[in-house]
């Protein structure tokens, strides 16, 4: 997989690790082939080392779209070939915050390109619920 890893202040590394697409391992997950990923002001600040809670090494990319390639057996709303855009925040999907659509407050939450590897890469595996076409 080709990806861009932020290694620390002002250092980005382009990597080609020879790995193929990551496997879908949970029933509610989908694998996306990333077709677009944004570069925003937050990314610039992260690269400059100005966002204190973002730690290298990290694949950046928190605004992205892709094509669904593979779905776990419990995925209901999308299927291979669908074009989706995603929320960057991944909540647990079950706590009171997640159930009211406020995943950013989920105590188990994480965010692509901020606290978990993001979308400056070829593929990403994510729970179906982060497909924001269906969010409120
Ligand atoms: Zn942004
Ligand atoms: Zn939650």
PDB file of N, CA, C and O in Angstrom, residues 30 32 34 36 61-68 78 83-90 111-112 119 124-135:
ATOM      1  N   UNK A  30     -16.383  -2.036   6.461  1.00  0.00           N
ATOM      2  CA  UNK A  30     -16.233  -2.011   5.007  1.00  0.00           C
ATOM      3  C   UNK A  30     -14.800  -1.597   4.672  1.00  0.00           C
ATOM      4  O   UNK A  30     -14.163  -0.865   5.427  1.00  0.00           O
ATOM      5  N   UNK A  32     -12.703   0.523   2.002  1.00  0.00           N
ATOM      6  CA  UNK A  32     -12.815   1.535   0.958  1.00  0.00           C
ATOM      7  C   UNK A  32     -11.509   1.615   0.196  1.00  0.00           C
ATOM      8  O   UNK A  32     -10.432   1.570   0.792  1.00  0.00           O
ATOM      9  N   UNK A  34      -9.600   4.442  -1.342  1.00  0.00           N
ATOM     10  CA  UNK A  34      -9.660   5.899  -1.224  1.00  0.00           C
ATOM     11  C   UNK A  34      -9.508   6.518  -2.617  1.00  0.00           C
ATOM     12  O   UNK A  34      -8.556   6.209  -3.345  1.00  0.00           O
ATOM     13  N   UNK A  36     -10.302  10.097  -2.957  1.00  0.00           N
ATOM     14  CA  UNK A  36     -10.004  11.515  -2.742  1.00  0.00           C
ATOM     15  C   UNK A  36      -9.765  11.741  -1.257  1.00  0.00           C
ATOM     16  O   UNK A  36     -10.454  11.167  -0.415  1.00  0.00           O
ATOM     17  N   UNK A  61      -5.000  12.577   7.018  1.00  0.00           N
ATOM     18  CA  UNK A  61      -6.131  12.460   6.105  1.00  0.00           C
ATOM     19  C   UNK A  61      -7.430  12.206   6.847  1.00  0.00           C
ATOM     20  O   UNK A  61      -7.759  11.066   7.173  1.00  0.00           O
ATOM     21  N   UNK A  62      -8.155  13.298   7.171  1.00  0.00           N
ATOM     22  CA  UNK A  62      -9.410  13.135   7.908  1.00  0.00           C
ATOM     23  C   UNK A  62     -10.631  13.564   7.096  1.00  0.00           C
ATOM     24  O   UNK A  62     -11.745  13.555   7.596  1.00  0.00           O
ATOM     25  N   UNK A  63     -10.419  13.980   5.853  1.00  0.00           N
ATOM     26  CA  UNK A  63     -11.538  14.312   4.951  1.00  0.00           C
ATOM     27  C   UNK A  63     -11.328  13.485   3.699  1.00  0.00           C
ATOM     28  O   UNK A  63     -10.342  13.673   2.991  1.00  0.00           O
ATOM     29  N   UNK A  64     -12.260  12.558   3.451  1.00  0.00           N
ATOM     30  CA  UNK A  64     -11.969  11.628   2.360  1.00  0.00           C
ATOM     31  C   UNK A  64     -13.231  10.982   1.797  1.00  0.00           C
ATOM     32  O   UNK A  64     -14.297  11.009   2.417  1.00  0.00           O
ATOM     33  N   UNK A  65     -13.070  10.453   0.612  1.00  0.00           N
ATOM     34  CA  UNK A  65     -14.143   9.722  -0.065  1.00  0.00           C
ATOM     35  C   UNK A  65     -13.526   8.495  -0.713  1.00  0.00           C
ATOM     36  O   UNK A  65     -12.321   8.430  -0.935  1.00  0.00           O
ATOM     37  N   UNK A  66     -14.369   7.521  -0.997  1.00  0.00           N
ATOM     38  CA  UNK A  66     -13.840   6.308  -1.597  1.00  0.00           C
ATOM     39  C   UNK A  66     -14.937   5.455  -2.204  1.00  0.00           C
ATOM     40  O   UNK A  66     -16.112   5.827  -2.215  1.00  0.00           O
ATOM     41  N   UNK A  67     -14.512   4.307  -2.699  1.00  0.00           N
ATOM     42  CA  UNK A  67     -15.431   3.328  -3.272  1.00  0.00           C
ATOM     43  C   UNK A  67     -15.395   2.093  -2.384  1.00  0.00           C
ATOM     44  O   UNK A  67     -14.307   1.608  -2.037  1.00  0.00           O
ATOM     45  N   UNK A  68     -16.574   1.590  -2.035  1.00  0.00           N
ATOM     46  CA  UNK A  68     -16.660   0.385  -1.212  1.00  0.00           C
ATOM     47  C   UNK A  68     -16.165  -0.807  -2.028  1.00  0.00           C
ATOM     48  O   UNK A  68     -16.625  -1.037  -3.147  1.00  0.00           O
ATOM     49  N   UNK A  78     -24.544  -0.223   2.573  1.00  0.00           N
ATOM     50  CA  UNK A  78     -23.674  -0.020   1.418  1.00  0.00           C
ATOM     51  C   UNK A  78     -23.249  -1.374   0.868  1.00  0.00           C
ATOM     52  O   UNK A  78     -23.335  -2.387   1.554  1.00  0.00           O
ATOM     53  N   UNK A  83     -20.116   4.611  -3.976  1.00  0.00           N
ATOM     54  CA  UNK A  83     -19.195   5.707  -3.683  1.00  0.00           C
ATOM     55  C   UNK A  83     -19.678   6.404  -2.419  1.00  0.00           C
ATOM     56  O   UNK A  83     -20.851   6.770  -2.327  1.00  0.00           O
ATOM     57  N   UNK A  84     -18.788   6.554  -1.445  1.00  0.00           N
ATOM     58  CA  UNK A  84     -19.186   7.109  -0.146  1.00  0.00           C
ATOM     59  C   UNK A  84     -18.202   8.183   0.297  1.00  0.00           C
ATOM     60  O   UNK A  84     -17.043   8.204  -0.120  1.00  0.00           O
ATOM     61  N   UNK A  85     -18.720   9.065   1.130  1.00  0.00           N
ATOM     62  CA  UNK A  85     -17.800   9.931   1.859  1.00  0.00           C
ATOM     63  C   UNK A  85     -18.008   9.622   3.332  1.00  0.00           C
ATOM     64  O   UNK A  85     -19.054   9.107   3.725  1.00  0.00           O
ATOM     65  N   UNK A  86     -17.014   9.908   4.130  1.00  0.00           N
ATOM     66  CA  UNK A  86     -17.048   9.431   5.506  1.00  0.00           C
ATOM     67  C   UNK A  86     -16.827  10.550   6.499  1.00  0.00           C
ATOM     68  O   UNK A  86     -16.085  11.483   6.233  1.00  0.00           O
ATOM     69  N   UNK A  87     -17.446  10.383   7.654  1.00  0.00           N
ATOM     70  CA  UNK A  87     -17.064  11.184   8.801  1.00  0.00           C
ATOM     71  C   UNK A  87     -15.676  10.728   9.242  1.00  0.00           C
ATOM     72  O   UNK A  87     -15.338   9.561   9.141  1.00  0.00           O
ATOM     73  N   UNK A  88     -14.919  11.649   9.780  1.00  0.00           N
ATOM     74  CA  UNK A  88     -13.591  11.268  10.263  1.00  0.00           C
ATOM     75  C   UNK A  88     -13.659  10.649  11.653  1.00  0.00           C
ATOM     76  O   UNK A  88     -12.791   9.889  12.046  1.00  0.00           O
ATOM     77  N   UNK A  89     -14.720  10.963  12.410  1.00  0.00           N
ATOM     78  CA  UNK A  89     -14.830  10.486  13.781  1.00  0.00           C
ATOM     79  C   UNK A  89     -15.468   9.104  13.800  1.00  0.00           C
ATOM     80  O   UNK A  89     -16.504   8.885  13.173  1.00  0.00           O
ATOM     81  N   UNK A  90     -14.833   8.184  14.510  1.00  0.00           N
ATOM     82  CA  UNK A  90     -15.373   6.839  14.667  1.00  0.00           C
ATOM     83  C   UNK A  90     -15.747   6.655  16.130  1.00  0.00           C
ATOM     84  O   UNK A  90     -14.876   6.595  16.996  1.00  0.00           O
ATOM     85  N   UNK A 111     -10.373   9.382  15.711  1.00  0.00           N
ATOM     86  CA  UNK A 111     -10.595  10.150  14.486  1.00  0.00           C
ATOM     87  C   UNK A 111      -9.503   9.834  13.474  1.00  0.00           C
ATOM     88  O   UNK A 111      -8.304   9.945  13.779  1.00  0.00           O
ATOM     89  N   UNK A 112      -9.944   9.482  12.276  1.00  0.00           N
ATOM     90  CA  UNK A 112      -8.985   9.210  11.203  1.00  0.00           C
ATOM     91  C   UNK A 112      -8.093  10.426  10.974  1.00  0.00           C
ATOM     92  O   UNK A 112      -8.564  11.562  10.901  1.00  0.00           O
ATOM     93  N   UNK A 119      -6.469   8.772   5.837  1.00  0.00           N
ATOM     94  CA  UNK A 119      -6.788   8.405   4.454  1.00  0.00           C
ATOM     95  C   UNK A 119      -5.764   8.851   3.412  1.00  0.00           C
ATOM     96  O   UNK A 119      -6.047   8.752   2.226  1.00  0.00           O
ATOM     97  N   UNK A 124      -8.763   2.000   3.275  1.00  0.00           N
ATOM     98  CA  UNK A 124      -9.057   2.197   4.687  1.00  0.00           C
ATOM     99  C   UNK A 124     -10.211   1.268   5.053  1.00  0.00           C
ATOM    100  O   UNK A 124     -11.154   1.108   4.273  1.00  0.00           O
ATOM    101  N   UNK A 125     -10.121   0.667   6.220  1.00  0.00           N
ATOM    102  CA  UNK A 125     -11.220  -0.147   6.740  1.00  0.00           C
ATOM    103  C   UNK A 125     -11.909   0.657   7.836  1.00  0.00           C
ATOM    104  O   UNK A 125     -11.247   1.206   8.713  1.00  0.00           O
ATOM    105  N   UNK A 126     -13.226   0.753   7.736  1.00  0.00           N
ATOM    106  CA  UNK A 126     -13.993   1.560   8.683  1.00  0.00           C
ATOM    107  C   UNK A 126     -15.341   0.906   8.946  1.00  0.00           C
ATOM    108  O   UNK A 126     -15.868   0.193   8.089  1.00  0.00           O
ATOM    109  N   UNK A 127     -15.916   1.164  10.133  1.00  0.00           N
ATOM    110  CA  UNK A 127     -17.277   0.668  10.368  1.00  0.00           C
ATOM    111  C   UNK A 127     -18.250   1.320   9.390  1.00  0.00           C
ATOM    112  O   UNK A 127     -18.089   2.480   9.019  1.00  0.00           O
ATOM    113  N   UNK A 128     -19.242   0.573   8.978  1.00  0.00           N
ATOM    114  CA  UNK A 128     -20.244   1.093   8.051  1.00  0.00           C
ATOM    115  C   UNK A 128     -20.849   2.400   8.548  1.00  0.00           C
ATOM    116  O   UNK A 128     -21.181   3.284   7.759  1.00  0.00           O
ATOM    117  N   UNK A 129     -20.987   2.576   9.858  1.00  0.00           N
ATOM    118  CA  UNK A 129     -21.691   3.742  10.377  1.00  0.00           C
ATOM    119  C   UNK A 129     -20.978   5.063  10.126  1.00  0.00           C
ATOM    120  O   UNK A 129     -21.568   6.116  10.293  1.00  0.00           O
ATOM    121  N   UNK A 130     -19.708   5.047   9.709  1.00  0.00           N
ATOM    122  CA  UNK A 130     -19.045   6.324   9.436  1.00  0.00           C
ATOM    123  C   UNK A 130     -19.337   6.841   8.028  1.00  0.00           C
ATOM    124  O   UNK A 130     -18.893   7.918   7.681  1.00  0.00           O
ATOM    125  N   UNK A 131     -20.091   6.092   7.239  1.00  0.00           N
ATOM    126  CA  UNK A 131     -20.512   6.592   5.939  1.00  0.00           C
ATOM    127  C   UNK A 131     -21.505   7.738   6.176  1.00  0.00           C
ATOM    128  O   UNK A 131     -22.627   7.522   6.572  1.00  0.00           O
ATOM    129  N   UNK A 132     -21.085   8.955   5.919  1.00  0.00           N
ATOM    130  CA  UNK A 132     -21.907  10.115   6.324  1.00  0.00           C
ATOM    131  C   UNK A 132     -23.037  10.422   5.373  1.00  0.00           C
ATOM    132  O   UNK A 132     -23.801  11.353   5.605  1.00  0.00           O
ATOM    133  N   UNK A 133     -23.212   9.663   4.306  1.00  0.00           N
ATOM    134  CA  UNK A 133     -24.396   9.890   3.471  1.00  0.00           C
ATOM    135  C   UNK A 133     -25.673   9.709   4.295  1.00  0.00           C
ATOM    136  O   UNK A 133     -26.715  10.227   3.953  1.00  0.00           O
ATOM    137  N   UNK A 134     -25.548   8.927   5.374  1.00  0.00           N
ATOM    138  CA  UNK A 134     -26.745   8.582   6.139  1.00  0.00           C
ATOM    139  C   UNK A 134     -26.786   9.278   7.494  1.00  0.00           C
ATOM    140  O   UNK A 134     -27.688   9.036   8.277  1.00  0.00           O
ATOM    141  N   UNK A 135     -25.815  10.132   7.772  1.00  0.00           N
ATOM    142  CA  UNK A 135     -25.814  10.757   9.099  1.00  0.00           C
ATOM    143  C   UNK A 135     -26.839  11.881   9.158  1.00  0.00           C
ATOM    144  O   UNK A 135     -27.243  12.427   8.145  1.00  0.00           O
TER     145      UNK A 135
END
